[in-house]
Amino acid sequence: MKWNKYTIKTITDAEDIISSTLMDLGIEGVEIEDKIPLSEADKKQMFVDILPDMGPDDNVAYISFYIDSEVDAKETLQNVKHELNELRSYMEVGECTIMESQTEDKDWINNWKQYFKQFSVDDILIKPSWEEVKPEDHDKLMIQIDPGTAFGTGMHETTQLCIRQLKKYITSTTKVFDVGCGSGILSIVSIKLGATYARGIDIDPNAINASIENAKVNQIPEDKFHVEAGNLLEDINLQQEVGCEAYDIVVANILADVLIPLTPVIKKNLKPNGYYITSGIIDKKEEDVVAAVKDNGFEIVEITHQGEWVSVTAKKL
C-alpha cells in the first residue's frame, strides 16, 4: 500500500498547537522532527548508547502526517490549510508550507533485521536466531540476541567494551547487576561466561520482555536471571529491594549524564572490592565520569577505548 506524506514546515514553538489541531481534524498520528536538545528529564528516561549530534537548535520543526493514497485527501488538506491560516492570524507559525511526497507501506517491525548480522567480540559469537553459525565459528561461545526494534544487539562499541571487561572479572561465584539491561545481552553474556546469577533492570518495560525472550533463547535457567522494570536512580524502595552490597559486579552501559548521578547509588549495591564496569561514555565525557567515580570512593582500575567511546572500570574500596 502507498501513503501520501504531508510535511508542514513550521517553528518549534508551534509544534504542540499544530499537532493538536491536526488531531482535532481526525489525523491520528504525526511525526515531529526538530533540533531541540533533550532536557535532563528526557535523558533520565533514555537509557541508550547514542544521542545524535543534531547541531544547534534552529527553531525549525517539521510535522508530518500520512493519508492512504487511495483516499481523496483534498478535503483534509483544505481543512488543514484553513486551520493553519487561522493560527497564523494570532500567533507565529513560521512558513507553514506543506510538502507532499509518497511512501510505501513497509513492515517496520521486521525491517531492522536486514541490518543485524552475526559478528564476534573476540571469542564470543553474537548472532540473530535466524542466521546459521558459520563453520569457522563453531568453537566460539555463542550468544543469540533478537533485540526487536528498540534494544541493543551488541554491535555498538559501548556494549563490546563492557563484554571485554566482563570477561576479565567474572568467576564462577560472581553475581552481576546489569543496570539499563536493554536486550539483556550483558546479563546473558555474564551467565554464559560462568557467573552464578545476574539481575537486570531497565526503565523501559518493553526491555523486560526482550530480555526474558533472549534469556529463553539462550537457555538461561530462570533461577539464574531476574529482570524487572524500574528507575534505580529515583526509586529509593527499588534501591533497597535490589540489595545492599549484594553484587560482585555492577555493569552499566548507559549515558554518561545518567552514570554520574547513578554512581553513588551503585556503590551501595556493590560488595566491597566489587567491580563497577561502565560504558555509554563519549570521549568528551570521560573526565566527568572518571571524576564522579573517584569522588564516590572508587579506585580506577582500567579505562578502555573503542572508537570515540570509553569504558571506565573501577573497584569499590
CSV table of C-alpha atoms in Angstrom, one decimal:
chain,number,residue,atom,x,y,z
A,1,MET,CA,0.0,0.0,0.0
A,2,LYS,CA,1.2,3.5,-0.8
A,3,TRP,CA,0.7,6.5,1.5
A,4,ASN,CA,0.7,10.2,0.8
A,5,LYS,CA,3.0,12.0,3.2
A,6,TYR,CA,2.4,15.7,4.0
A,7,THR,CA,5.0,17.6,5.9
A,8,ILE,CA,4.4,21.1,7.4
A,9,LYS,CA,7.4,23.3,7.9
A,10,THR,CA,6.9,25.4,11.0
A,11,ILE,CA,8.7,26.5,14.2
A,12,THR,CA,9.3,24.6,17.3
A,13,ASP,CA,7.1,26.9,19.4
A,14,ALA,CA,4.1,26.0,17.3
A,15,GLU,CA,4.7,22.2,17.4
A,16,ASP,CA,2.2,21.4,20.1
A,17,ILE,CA,-0.7,23.5,18.9
A,18,ILE,CA,-0.3,22.4,15.2
A,19,SER,CA,-0.2,18.7,16.3
A,20,SER,CA,-3.3,19.2,18.5
A,21,THR,CA,-5.0,20.9,15.5
A,22,LEU,CA,-4.3,18.0,13.2
A,23,MET,CA,-5.7,15.6,15.8
A,24,ASP,CA,-8.9,17.7,16.0
A,25,LEU,CA,-9.2,17.3,12.2
A,26,GLY,CA,-9.1,13.5,12.6
A,27,ILE,CA,-5.4,12.9,11.8
A,28,GLU,CA,-4.5,10.3,14.4
A,29,GLY,CA,-0.7,10.3,14.3
A,30,VAL,CA,2.1,12.8,13.5
A,31,GLU,CA,5.9,12.7,13.3
A,32,ILE,CA,7.8,15.7,14.6
A,33,GLU,CA,11.4,16.5,13.6
A,34,ASP,CA,13.4,19.3,15.3
A,35,LYS,CA,16.7,20.1,16.9
A,36,ILE,CA,15.5,20.8,20.4
A,37,PRO,CA,18.2,19.4,22.9
A,38,LEU,CA,16.9,16.8,25.3
A,39,SER,CA,16.1,18.0,28.8
A,40,GLU,CA,17.6,16.4,31.8
A,41,ALA,CA,14.3,14.7,32.5
A,42,ASP,CA,14.3,13.3,29.0
A,43,LYS,CA,17.8,12.0,29.4
A,44,LYS,CA,16.8,10.2,32.6
A,45,GLN,CA,14.1,8.4,30.6
A,46,MET,CA,16.5,7.3,27.8
A,47,PHE,CA,19.0,4.5,28.8
A,48,VAL,CA,20.6,4.4,25.4
A,49,ASP,CA,24.1,4.3,24.0
A,50,ILE,CA,23.9,7.1,21.5
A,51,LEU,CA,22.4,10.6,21.3
A,52,PRO,CA,22.5,12.0,17.8
A,53,ASP,CA,24.6,15.1,17.1
A,54,MET,CA,21.8,17.3,15.7
A,55,GLY,CA,23.6,20.7,15.7
A,56,PRO,CA,22.3,23.8,17.4
A,57,ASP,CA,18.5,24.4,17.6
A,58,ASP,CA,17.5,26.5,14.6
A,59,ASN,CA,13.8,26.8,15.8
A,60,VAL,CA,12.6,24.9,12.7
A,61,ALA,CA,10.2,22.0,13.0
A,62,TYR,CA,8.7,19.6,10.5
A,63,ILE,CA,5.4,17.9,11.3
A,64,SER,CA,4.4,15.0,9.0
A,65,PHE,CA,1.2,13.1,8.7
A,66,TYR,CA,0.0,10.3,6.4
A,67,ILE,CA,-3.1,9.6,4.3
A,68,ASP,CA,-3.9,6.4,2.4
A,69,SER,CA,-3.2,7.2,-1.3
A,70,GLU,CA,-6.5,5.6,-2.2
A,71,VAL,CA,-8.4,8.1,-0.1
A,72,ASP,CA,-9.2,11.5,-1.6
A,73,ALA,CA,-7.2,13.8,0.6
A,74,LYS,CA,-8.4,17.1,-1.0
A,75,GLU,CA,-10.9,17.9,1.7
A,76,THR,CA,-8.5,17.0,4.5
A,77,LEU,CA,-5.8,19.2,3.1
A,78,GLN,CA,-8.2,22.1,2.6
A,79,ASN,CA,-9.2,21.8,6.3
A,80,VAL,CA,-5.5,21.7,7.3
A,81,LYS,CA,-4.6,24.8,5.3
A,82,HIS,CA,-7.7,26.6,6.7
A,83,GLU,CA,-6.7,25.9,10.3
A,84,LEU,CA,-3.1,26.8,9.7
A,85,ASN,CA,-4.2,30.2,8.3
A,86,GLU,CA,-6.4,30.7,11.4
A,87,LEU,CA,-3.4,30.0,13.6
A,88,ARG,CA,-1.3,32.4,11.6
A,89,SER,CA,-3.7,35.2,12.3
A,90,TYR,CA,-2.9,35.3,16.0
A,91,MET,CA,0.5,33.5,16.5
A,92,GLU,CA,3.8,32.9,14.9
A,93,VAL,CA,3.8,29.6,12.9
A,94,GLY,CA,6.8,30.1,10.6
A,95,GLU,CA,6.4,29.3,6.9
A,96,CYS,CA,3.7,26.7,7.4
A,97,THR,CA,4.3,25.4,3.9
A,98,ILE,CA,3.1,21.9,3.1
A,99,MET,CA,5.3,19.5,1.2
A,100,GLU,CA,3.8,16.4,-0.4
A,101,SER,CA,5.6,13.1,-1.1
A,102,GLN,CA,4.7,9.4,-1.3
A,103,THR,CA,6.0,6.4,0.6
A,104,GLU,CA,5.5,2.7,0.5
A,105,ASP,CA,3.8,0.8,3.3
A,106,LYS,CA,6.6,-1.1,5.0
A,107,ASP,CA,7.0,-3.8,7.6
A,108,TRP,CA,8.6,-1.5,10.1
A,109,ILE,CA,8.6,-4.2,12.8
A,110,ASN,CA,10.8,-6.6,10.8
A,111,ASN,CA,12.8,-4.2,8.5
A,112,TRP,CA,15.6,-3.8,11.1
A,113,LYS,CA,16.6,-7.5,10.6
A,114,GLN,CA,18.4,-6.7,7.4
A,115,TYR,CA,20.9,-4.6,9.4
A,116,PHE,CA,21.7,-7.2,12.1
A,117,LYS,CA,24.3,-9.8,11.1
A,118,GLN,CA,26.3,-12.2,13.3
A,119,PHE,CA,29.6,-10.9,14.5
A,120,SER,CA,32.3,-11.7,17.1
A,121,VAL,CA,33.7,-10.0,20.1
A,122,ASP,CA,36.9,-11.8,20.5
A,123,ASP,CA,35.9,-15.5,21.1
A,124,ILE,CA,32.2,-14.7,21.6
A,125,LEU,CA,29.8,-15.0,18.7
A,126,ILE,CA,26.7,-12.9,18.8
A,127,LYS,CA,24.1,-13.8,16.3
A,128,PRO,CA,20.4,-13.4,15.5
A,129,SER,CA,18.3,-16.6,15.7
A,130,TRP,CA,17.5,-16.6,12.0
A,131,GLU,CA,21.2,-17.0,10.9
A,132,GLU,CA,23.2,-20.2,10.9
A,133,VAL,CA,26.5,-20.4,12.6
A,134,LYS,CA,29.4,-20.3,10.1
A,135,PRO,CA,31.7,-23.4,10.2
A,136,GLU,CA,34.7,-21.2,11.3
A,137,ASP,CA,32.7,-20.0,14.4
A,138,HIS,CA,31.6,-23.3,15.8
A,139,ASP,CA,34.2,-23.2,18.6
A,140,LYS,CA,33.2,-19.8,19.8
A,141,LEU,CA,30.9,-19.1,22.8
A,142,MET,CA,27.5,-18.4,21.1
A,143,ILE,CA,25.0,-15.8,22.2
A,144,GLN,CA,21.7,-15.4,20.4
A,145,ILE,CA,20.1,-12.0,20.5
A,146,ASP,CA,16.9,-10.9,18.8
A,147,PRO,CA,16.7,-7.3,20.0
A,148,GLY,CA,13.5,-6.3,18.2
A,149,THR,CA,13.2,-2.6,17.2
A,150,ALA,CA,14.2,-1.0,20.4
A,151,PHE,CA,17.2,-2.6,22.1
A,152,GLY,CA,20.9,-3.2,21.6
A,153,THR,CA,22.3,-6.1,19.5
A,154,GLY,CA,25.8,-5.8,21.0
A,155,MET,CA,27.2,-4.3,17.7
A,156,HIS,CA,27.7,-0.9,19.3
A,157,GLU,CA,31.2,-0.2,20.6
A,158,THR,CA,30.0,0.5,24.2
A,159,THR,CA,28.5,-2.9,24.5
A,160,GLN,CA,31.6,-4.6,23.2
A,161,LEU,CA,33.7,-2.6,25.7
A,162,CYS,CA,31.6,-3.9,28.5
A,163,ILE,CA,31.7,-7.5,27.3
A,164,ARG,CA,35.5,-7.4,27.2
A,165,GLN,CA,35.6,-6.1,30.8
A,166,LEU,CA,33.2,-8.7,32.0
A,167,LYS,CA,35.4,-11.4,30.5
A,168,LYS,CA,38.3,-10.2,32.8
A,169,TYR,CA,36.4,-10.2,36.1
A,170,ILE,CA,33.7,-12.9,36.1
A,171,THR,CA,34.3,-16.0,38.1
A,172,SER,CA,32.1,-19.0,39.0
A,173,THR,CA,30.8,-17.2,42.1
A,174,THR,CA,30.1,-13.8,40.5
A,175,LYS,CA,26.8,-12.1,40.9
A,176,VAL,CA,26.1,-9.4,38.3
A,177,PHE,CA,23.8,-6.4,38.4
A,178,ASP,CA,23.0,-5.1,34.9
A,179,VAL,CA,21.6,-1.6,35.1
A,180,GLY,CA,19.9,-0.5,31.9
A,181,CYS,CA,19.8,-4.0,30.6
A,182,GLY,CA,18.0,-3.4,27.3
A,183,SER,CA,18.0,-6.7,25.4
A,184,GLY,CA,19.6,-8.4,28.3
A,185,ILE,CA,22.8,-9.1,26.4
A,186,LEU,CA,25.3,-8.2,29.1
A,187,SER,CA,23.4,-10.3,31.7
A,188,ILE,CA,23.3,-13.3,29.3
A,189,VAL,CA,27.0,-12.9,28.4
A,190,SER,CA,27.8,-12.8,32.1
A,191,ILE,CA,26.0,-16.1,32.8
A,192,LYS,CA,27.4,-17.8,29.7
A,193,LEU,CA,30.9,-16.7,31.0
A,194,GLY,CA,30.2,-18.5,34.3
A,195,ALA,CA,28.5,-16.0,36.6
A,196,THR,CA,26.2,-17.7,39.1
A,197,TYR,CA,23.5,-15.1,38.8
A,198,ALA,CA,22.5,-11.9,37.0
A,199,ARG,CA,19.9,-9.3,37.8
A,200,GLY,CA,18.8,-6.8,35.1
A,201,ILE,CA,16.8,-3.6,35.4
A,202,ASP,CA,15.6,-1.1,32.8
A,203,ILE,CA,13.4,1.9,32.9
A,204,ASP,CA,11.6,0.7,29.8
A,205,PRO,CA,9.1,-2.1,30.5
A,206,ASN,CA,9.4,-3.3,26.9
A,207,ALA,CA,13.1,-4.1,27.6
A,208,ILE,CA,12.0,-6.6,30.1
A,209,ASN,CA,10.1,-8.7,27.6
A,210,ALA,CA,13.1,-8.6,25.2
A,211,SER,CA,15.5,-9.7,28.0
A,212,ILE,CA,13.2,-12.6,29.0
A,213,GLU,CA,12.8,-13.8,25.5
A,214,ASN,CA,16.5,-13.6,24.8
A,215,ALA,CA,17.3,-15.5,28.0
A,216,LYS,CA,15.0,-18.3,27.0
A,217,VAL,CA,16.6,-18.5,23.5
A,218,ASN,CA,20.0,-18.8,25.2
A,219,GLN,CA,18.6,-21.5,27.6
A,220,ILE,CA,19.4,-19.4,30.7
A,221,PRO,CA,17.8,-21.1,33.8
A,222,GLU,CA,15.1,-18.9,35.4
A,223,ASP,CA,16.8,-19.1,38.8
A,224,LYS,CA,20.0,-17.6,37.3
A,225,PHE,CA,18.5,-14.4,35.8
A,226,HIS,CA,15.9,-12.0,37.1
A,227,VAL,CA,14.8,-8.8,35.3
A,228,GLU,CA,12.4,-6.1,36.1
A,229,ALA,CA,11.3,-2.6,35.1
A,230,GLY,CA,12.2,0.4,37.3
A,231,ASN,CA,14.1,3.6,37.7
A,232,LEU,CA,17.0,2.9,40.0
A,233,LEU,CA,18.1,6.5,40.1
A,234,GLU,CA,14.8,7.8,41.5
A,235,ASP,CA,13.1,4.9,43.3
A,236,ILE,CA,14.5,4.6,46.8
A,237,ASN,CA,12.5,1.5,47.6
A,238,LEU,CA,13.9,-0.2,44.5
A,239,GLN,CA,17.4,0.7,45.5
A,240,GLN,CA,16.9,-1.1,48.8
A,241,GLU,CA,15.0,-4.0,47.2
A,242,VAL,CA,17.7,-5.0,44.8
A,243,GLY,CA,20.1,-5.5,47.7
A,244,CYS,CA,22.8,-3.7,49.7
A,245,GLU,CA,26.3,-4.9,49.0
A,246,ALA,CA,24.8,-7.8,47.0
A,247,TYR,CA,26.8,-7.9,43.8
A,248,ASP,CA,30.3,-8.6,42.8
A,249,ILE,CA,30.0,-6.7,39.5
A,250,VAL,CA,27.7,-3.9,38.5
A,251,VAL,CA,27.7,-3.1,34.8
A,252,ALA,CA,26.0,0.0,33.5
A,253,ASN,CA,26.1,0.7,29.7
A,254,ILE,CA,24.1,4.0,29.7
A,255,LEU,CA,24.5,7.7,29.1
A,256,ALA,CA,27.4,9.5,30.9
A,257,ASP,CA,24.9,12.1,32.2
A,258,VAL,CA,23.0,9.3,33.9
A,259,LEU,CA,26.1,7.4,35.1
A,260,ILE,CA,27.3,10.4,37.1
A,261,PRO,CA,24.3,10.7,39.5
A,262,LEU,CA,23.8,6.9,39.4
A,263,THR,CA,27.3,6.1,40.7
A,264,PRO,CA,26.6,6.8,44.5
A,265,VAL,CA,23.5,4.6,44.2
A,266,ILE,CA,25.5,1.8,42.5
A,267,LYS,CA,28.1,1.9,45.3
A,268,LYS,CA,25.5,0.8,47.8
A,269,ASN,CA,24.6,-2.3,45.8
A,270,LEU,CA,28.2,-3.3,45.2
A,271,LYS,CA,30.1,-5.6,47.5
A,272,PRO,CA,33.4,-4.3,49.0
A,273,ASN,CA,36.2,-4.9,46.4
A,274,GLY,CA,33.5,-5.4,43.7
A,275,TYR,CA,33.9,-4.0,40.2
A,276,TYR,CA,31.9,-1.2,38.6
A,277,ILE,CA,32.0,-1.5,34.8
A,278,THR,CA,30.6,1.4,32.9
A,279,SER,CA,30.3,2.5,29.3
A,280,GLY,CA,28.0,4.6,27.1
A,281,ILE,CA,30.5,7.3,27.6
A,282,ILE,CA,31.5,9.5,24.6
A,283,ASP,CA,35.2,10.5,24.9
A,284,LYS,CA,34.5,14.2,25.7
A,285,LYS,CA,32.6,13.0,28.8
A,286,GLU,CA,35.4,10.7,30.0
A,287,GLU,CA,36.9,13.1,32.6
A,288,ASP,CA,33.5,13.9,34.0
A,289,VAL,CA,32.7,10.2,34.6
A,290,VAL,CA,36.1,9.4,36.0
A,291,ALA,CA,35.8,12.3,38.4
A,292,ALA,CA,32.4,11.1,39.6
A,293,VAL,CA,33.7,7.6,40.1
A,294,LYS,CA,36.7,8.8,42.1
A,295,ASP,CA,34.6,11.2,44.2
A,296,ASN,CA,32.4,8.3,45.3
A,297,GLY,CA,35.4,6.4,46.7
A,298,PHE,CA,36.1,4.0,43.8
A,299,GLU,CA,39.6,3.2,42.6
A,300,ILE,CA,40.0,3.4,38.8
A,301,VAL,CA,41.2,0.0,37.6
A,302,GLU,CA,41.2,0.5,33.8
A,303,ILE,CA,40.0,2.9,31.2
A,304,THR,CA,39.5,1.3,27.7
A,305,HIS,CA,38.5,2.9,24.4
A,306,GLN,CA,36.9,1.8,21.2
A,307,GLY,CA,36.4,4.4,18.5
A,308,GLU,CA,35.2,7.6,20.3
A,309,TRP,CA,33.6,5.6,23.1
A,310,VAL,CA,35.0,4.9,26.6
A,311,SER,CA,34.6,2.3,29.3
A,312,VAL,CA,35.7,3.0,32.9
A,313,THR,CA,36.2,0.0,35.2
A,314,ALA,CA,36.6,0.8,38.9
A,315,LYS,CA,36.8,-1.1,42.2
A,316,LYS,CA,34.9,-0.3,45.4
A,317,LEU,CA,37.4,0.2,48.2
